[in-house]
Coordinates of C-alpha atoms in Angstrom, one line a residue:
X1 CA 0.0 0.0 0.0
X2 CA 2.2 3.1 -1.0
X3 CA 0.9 6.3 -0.2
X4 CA 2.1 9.2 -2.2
X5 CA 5.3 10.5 -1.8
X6 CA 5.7 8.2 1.7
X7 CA 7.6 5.0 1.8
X8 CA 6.8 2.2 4.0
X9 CA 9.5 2.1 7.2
X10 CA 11.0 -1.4 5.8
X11 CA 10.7 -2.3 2.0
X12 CA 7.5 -3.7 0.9
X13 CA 7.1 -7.7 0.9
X14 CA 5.6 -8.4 -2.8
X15 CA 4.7 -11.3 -5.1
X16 CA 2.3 -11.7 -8.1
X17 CA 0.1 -13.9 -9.6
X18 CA -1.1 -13.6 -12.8
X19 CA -2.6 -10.2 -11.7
X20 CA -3.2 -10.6 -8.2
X21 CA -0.6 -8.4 -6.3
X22 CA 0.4 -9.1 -2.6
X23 CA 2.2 -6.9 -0.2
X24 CA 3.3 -6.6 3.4
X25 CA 4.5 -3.1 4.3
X26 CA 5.3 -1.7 7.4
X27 CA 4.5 2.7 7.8
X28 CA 5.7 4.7 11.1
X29 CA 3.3 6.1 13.3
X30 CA 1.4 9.6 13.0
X31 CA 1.3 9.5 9.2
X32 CA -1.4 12.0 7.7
X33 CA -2.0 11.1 3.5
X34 CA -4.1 13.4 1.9
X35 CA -7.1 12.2 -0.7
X36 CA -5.3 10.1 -3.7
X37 CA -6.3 7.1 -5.5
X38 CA -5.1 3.9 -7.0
X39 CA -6.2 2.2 -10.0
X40 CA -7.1 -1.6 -9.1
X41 CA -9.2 -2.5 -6.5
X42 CA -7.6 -3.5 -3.3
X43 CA -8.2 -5.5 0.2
X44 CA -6.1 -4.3 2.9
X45 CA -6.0 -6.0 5.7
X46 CA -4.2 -4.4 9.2
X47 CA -2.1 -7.0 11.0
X48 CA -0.9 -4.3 13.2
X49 CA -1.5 -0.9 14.7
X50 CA -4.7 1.5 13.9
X51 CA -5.3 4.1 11.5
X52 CA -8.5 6.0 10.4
X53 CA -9.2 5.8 6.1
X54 CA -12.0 7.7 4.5
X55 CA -12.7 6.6 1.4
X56 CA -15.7 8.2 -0.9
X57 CA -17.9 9.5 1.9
X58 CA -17.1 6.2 4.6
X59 CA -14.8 6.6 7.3
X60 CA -13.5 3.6 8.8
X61 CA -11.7 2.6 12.0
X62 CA -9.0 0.2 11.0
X63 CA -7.6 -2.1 13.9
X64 CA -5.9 -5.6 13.8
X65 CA -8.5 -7.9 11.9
X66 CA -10.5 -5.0 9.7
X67 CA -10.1 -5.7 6.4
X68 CA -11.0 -2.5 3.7
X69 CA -11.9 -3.2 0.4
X70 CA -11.7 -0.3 -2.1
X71 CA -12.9 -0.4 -5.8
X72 CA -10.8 0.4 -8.7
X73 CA -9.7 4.3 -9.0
X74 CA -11.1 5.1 -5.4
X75 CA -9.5 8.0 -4.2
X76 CA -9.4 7.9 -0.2
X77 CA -6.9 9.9 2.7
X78 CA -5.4 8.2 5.8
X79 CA -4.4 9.3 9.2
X80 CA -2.2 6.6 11.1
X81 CA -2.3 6.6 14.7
X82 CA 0.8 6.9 17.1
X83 CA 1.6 3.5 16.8
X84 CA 3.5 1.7 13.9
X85 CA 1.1 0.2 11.4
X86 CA 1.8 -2.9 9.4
X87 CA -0.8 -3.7 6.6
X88 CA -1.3 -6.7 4.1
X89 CA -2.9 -5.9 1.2
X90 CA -4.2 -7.7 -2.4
X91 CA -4.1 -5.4 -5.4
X92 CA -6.4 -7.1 -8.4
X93 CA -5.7 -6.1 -11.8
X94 CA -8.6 -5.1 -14.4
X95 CA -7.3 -7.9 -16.6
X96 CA -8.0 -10.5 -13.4
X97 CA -11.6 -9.7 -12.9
X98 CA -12.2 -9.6 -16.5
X99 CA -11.0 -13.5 -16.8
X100 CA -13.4 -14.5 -14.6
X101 CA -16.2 -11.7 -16.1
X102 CA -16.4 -10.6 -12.2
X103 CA -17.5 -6.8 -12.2
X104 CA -15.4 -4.2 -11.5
X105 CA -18.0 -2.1 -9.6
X106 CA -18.4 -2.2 -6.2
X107 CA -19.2 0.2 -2.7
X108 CA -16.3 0.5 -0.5
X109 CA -16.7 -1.6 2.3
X110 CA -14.9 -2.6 5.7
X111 CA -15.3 -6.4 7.8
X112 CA -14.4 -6.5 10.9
X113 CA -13.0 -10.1 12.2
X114 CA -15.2 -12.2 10.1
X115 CA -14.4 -14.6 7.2
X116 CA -13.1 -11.7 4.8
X117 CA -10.3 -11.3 7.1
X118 CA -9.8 -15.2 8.0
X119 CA -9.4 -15.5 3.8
X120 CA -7.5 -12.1 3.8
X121 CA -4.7 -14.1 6.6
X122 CA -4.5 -16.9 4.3
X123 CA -3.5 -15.1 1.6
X124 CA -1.1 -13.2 3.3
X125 CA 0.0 -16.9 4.7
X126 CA 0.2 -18.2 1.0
X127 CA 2.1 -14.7 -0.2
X128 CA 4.7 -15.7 2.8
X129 CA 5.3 -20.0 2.0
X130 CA 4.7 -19.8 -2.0
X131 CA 5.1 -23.1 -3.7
X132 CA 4.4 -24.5 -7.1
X133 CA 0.4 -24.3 -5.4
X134 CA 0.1 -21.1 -4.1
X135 CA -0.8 -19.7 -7.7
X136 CA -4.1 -22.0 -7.5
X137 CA -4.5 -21.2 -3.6
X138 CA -3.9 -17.5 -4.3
X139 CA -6.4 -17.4 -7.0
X140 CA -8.9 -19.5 -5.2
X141 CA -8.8 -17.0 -2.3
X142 CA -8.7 -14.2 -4.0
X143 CA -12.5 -15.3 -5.9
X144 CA -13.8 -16.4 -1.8
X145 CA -12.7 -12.9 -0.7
X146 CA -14.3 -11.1 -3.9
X147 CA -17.6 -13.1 -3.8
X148 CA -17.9 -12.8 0.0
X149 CA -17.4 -8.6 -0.3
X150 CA -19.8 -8.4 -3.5
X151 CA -22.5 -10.7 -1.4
X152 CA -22.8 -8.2 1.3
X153 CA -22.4 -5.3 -1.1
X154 CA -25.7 -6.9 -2.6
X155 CA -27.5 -7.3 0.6
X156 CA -26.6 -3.7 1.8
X157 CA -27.7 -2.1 -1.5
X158 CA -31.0 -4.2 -1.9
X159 CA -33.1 -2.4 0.9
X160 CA -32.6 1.8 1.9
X161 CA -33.2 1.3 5.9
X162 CA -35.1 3.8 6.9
X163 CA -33.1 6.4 9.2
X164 CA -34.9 4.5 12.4
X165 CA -33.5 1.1 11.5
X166 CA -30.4 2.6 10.6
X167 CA -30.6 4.0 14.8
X168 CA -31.3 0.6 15.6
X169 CA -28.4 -0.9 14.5
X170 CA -26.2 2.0 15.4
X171 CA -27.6 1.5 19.3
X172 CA -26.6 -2.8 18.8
X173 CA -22.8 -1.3 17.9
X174 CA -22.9 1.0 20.6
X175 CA -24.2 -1.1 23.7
X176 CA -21.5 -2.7 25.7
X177 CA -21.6 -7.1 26.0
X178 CA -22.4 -7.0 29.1
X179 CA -25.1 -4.5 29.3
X180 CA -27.0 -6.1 25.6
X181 CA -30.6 -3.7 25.3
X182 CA -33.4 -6.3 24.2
X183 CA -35.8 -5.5 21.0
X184 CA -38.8 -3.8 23.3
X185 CA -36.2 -1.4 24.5
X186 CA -34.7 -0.6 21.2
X187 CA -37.5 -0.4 19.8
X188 CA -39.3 1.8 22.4
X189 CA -35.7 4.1 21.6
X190 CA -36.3 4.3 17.9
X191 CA -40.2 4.6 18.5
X192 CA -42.0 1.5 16.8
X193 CA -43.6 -1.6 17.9
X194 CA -41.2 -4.6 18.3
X195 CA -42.1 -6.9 15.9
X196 CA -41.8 -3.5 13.1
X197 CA -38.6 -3.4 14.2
X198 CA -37.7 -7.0 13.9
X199 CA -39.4 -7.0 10.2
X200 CA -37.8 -4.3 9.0
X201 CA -34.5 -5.0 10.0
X202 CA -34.2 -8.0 8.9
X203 CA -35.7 -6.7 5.7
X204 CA -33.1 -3.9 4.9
X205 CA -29.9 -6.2 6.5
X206 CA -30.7 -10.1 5.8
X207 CA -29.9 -11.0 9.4
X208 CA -32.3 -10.6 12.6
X209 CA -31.1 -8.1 15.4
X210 CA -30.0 -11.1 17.1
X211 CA -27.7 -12.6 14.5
X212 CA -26.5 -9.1 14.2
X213 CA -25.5 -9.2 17.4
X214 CA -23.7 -12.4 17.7
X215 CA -21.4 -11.1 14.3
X216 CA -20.8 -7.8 16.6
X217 CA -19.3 -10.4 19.4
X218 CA -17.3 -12.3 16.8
X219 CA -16.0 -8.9 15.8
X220 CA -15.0 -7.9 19.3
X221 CA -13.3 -11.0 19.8
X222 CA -11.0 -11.1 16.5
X223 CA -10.0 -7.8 17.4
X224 CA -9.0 -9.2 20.9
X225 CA -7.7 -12.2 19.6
X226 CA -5.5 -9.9 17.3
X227 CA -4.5 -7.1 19.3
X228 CA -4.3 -8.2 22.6
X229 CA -3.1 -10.7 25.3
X230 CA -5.9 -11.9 27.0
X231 CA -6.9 -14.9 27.3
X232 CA -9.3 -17.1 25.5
X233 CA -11.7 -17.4 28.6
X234 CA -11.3 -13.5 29.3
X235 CA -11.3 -12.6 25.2
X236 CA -14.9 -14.8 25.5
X237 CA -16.1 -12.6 28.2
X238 CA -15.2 -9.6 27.3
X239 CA -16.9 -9.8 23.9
X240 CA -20.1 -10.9 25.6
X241 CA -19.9 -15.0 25.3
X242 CA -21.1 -16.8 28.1
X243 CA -18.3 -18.9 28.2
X244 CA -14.8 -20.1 26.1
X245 CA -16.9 -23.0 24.8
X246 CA -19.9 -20.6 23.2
X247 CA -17.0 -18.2 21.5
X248 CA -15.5 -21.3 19.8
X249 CA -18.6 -22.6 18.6
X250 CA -20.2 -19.0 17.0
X251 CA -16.1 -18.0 16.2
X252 CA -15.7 -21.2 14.0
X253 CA -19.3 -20.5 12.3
X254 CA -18.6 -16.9 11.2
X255 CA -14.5 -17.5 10.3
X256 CA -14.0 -21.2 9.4
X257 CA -11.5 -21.0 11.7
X258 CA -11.3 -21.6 15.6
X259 CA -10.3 -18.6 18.2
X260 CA -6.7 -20.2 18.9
X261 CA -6.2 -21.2 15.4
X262 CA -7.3 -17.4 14.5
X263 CA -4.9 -16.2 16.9
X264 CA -2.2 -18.6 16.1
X265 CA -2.2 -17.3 12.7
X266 CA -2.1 -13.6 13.6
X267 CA 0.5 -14.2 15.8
X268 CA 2.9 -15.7 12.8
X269 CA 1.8 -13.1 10.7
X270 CA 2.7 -10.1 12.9
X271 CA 6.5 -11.9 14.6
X272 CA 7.2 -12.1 10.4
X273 CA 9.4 -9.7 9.4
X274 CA 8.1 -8.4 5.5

């Protein structure tokens, strides 16, 4: 990910495939990019450190396990925190998507912990131990990552929420685990009946408020998982799991992949030097 004029603190890690370019660059803390663009579209995922990116009219809060996609000739600006930041990220060529007839459209969009950034780590892991099969796994990942961001890009752009929904999920984001609001008093928050708001958010996002929920505590976790080191008992409860047991069970449904062998896979990916 080069930005401008600013070089990455060690040299960029890089490998292609047949139009699929993947890098591993570290960038120093407190770096401030004004609005520019590149021309392919691109995944970034952050294995380390934080950083704000606002790309079109979407700001997003980048931590370990957010992974940003951005469509081809996106312009977006970036402001790094204080801490050093170390990003992988998958560049894909026009001439890619247009060998699998895979539009190049697309809303700019940002996953937090799910199975975008599980696919988005196994690339990175492929980039890092290529053999004579990583062009295949690299390409195979590469469609997974694609067809999971345009199959939430459809469900977002199918139904406009109305600006009360749009409250509702806003107050499910909010709420700390341990203090979770039930539908009567979100509802009563947003003013309509219950079962209005159940209808209609399920309508506009594809999931109830209560599978919404459970991705939010898979997202808390793989950003604890990431970024921190607590425990998988204390990463369980903090996130709002009843137990260690409940975590691994909703963790492996939403990744493919287990809390420890999520973590396990960060951790080799960050003690890497690129």
């Amino acid at each position: 990910m080069h930005l401008g004029n600013v070089h990455p603190k060690n040299p960029t890690a890089r490998r292609e495939f047949a139009g699929l370019v993947l890098s591993d660059s570290h960038y120093p803390g407190r770096l401030r990019q004004p609005r520019h663009g590149h021309e392919p579209a691109s995944f970034s995922l952050v294995l380390e450190g934080g950083y704000s990116e606002t790309v079109a009219l979407k700001t997003f809060d980048c931590r370990p396990a957010t992974v940003i996609f951005r469509p081809p000739d996106e312009t977006h600006s970036v402001a790094f925190a204080d801490a050093p930041v170390r990003i992988f990220r998958l560049d894909v060529r026009p001439q890619w998507l247009e060998r699998f007839g895979l539009s190049q459209t697309g809303a700019p969009a940002a996953a937090a912990g799910g199975p975008r950034a599980w696919l988005a780590l196994r690339l990175y892991r492929e980039m890092q131990e290529a053999d004579e099969f990583s062009p295949l796994a690299v390409e195979g990942l590469a469609l997974e990552l694609w067809a999971e961001t345009a199959r939430e890009s459809a469900r977002e752009a199918s139904a406009r929420p109305p600006r009360w929904v749009e409250r509702a999920r806003e107050m499910l984001r909010e709420q700390q685990p341990a203090g979770a609001l039930t539908l009567g008093e979100i509802a009563a928050e947003v003013g309509v009946h219950p079962s209005r708001l159940a209808h209609e958010f399920r309508r506009c996002y594809r999931v109830t408020a209560g599978e919404y929920l459970r991705r939010l505590r898979v997202e808390r976790a793989a950003h604890a998982l990431a970024a921190s080191a607590l425990s998988l008992s204390e990463v369980a409860a903090a996130a709002g799991f009843y137990d260690q047991s409940h975590m691994t069970n909703a963790f492996k449904r939403a990744t493919g992949a287990t809390p420890a062998e999520y973590r396990a896979a960060f951790r080799a990916a960050q003690s890497r030097p690129s």
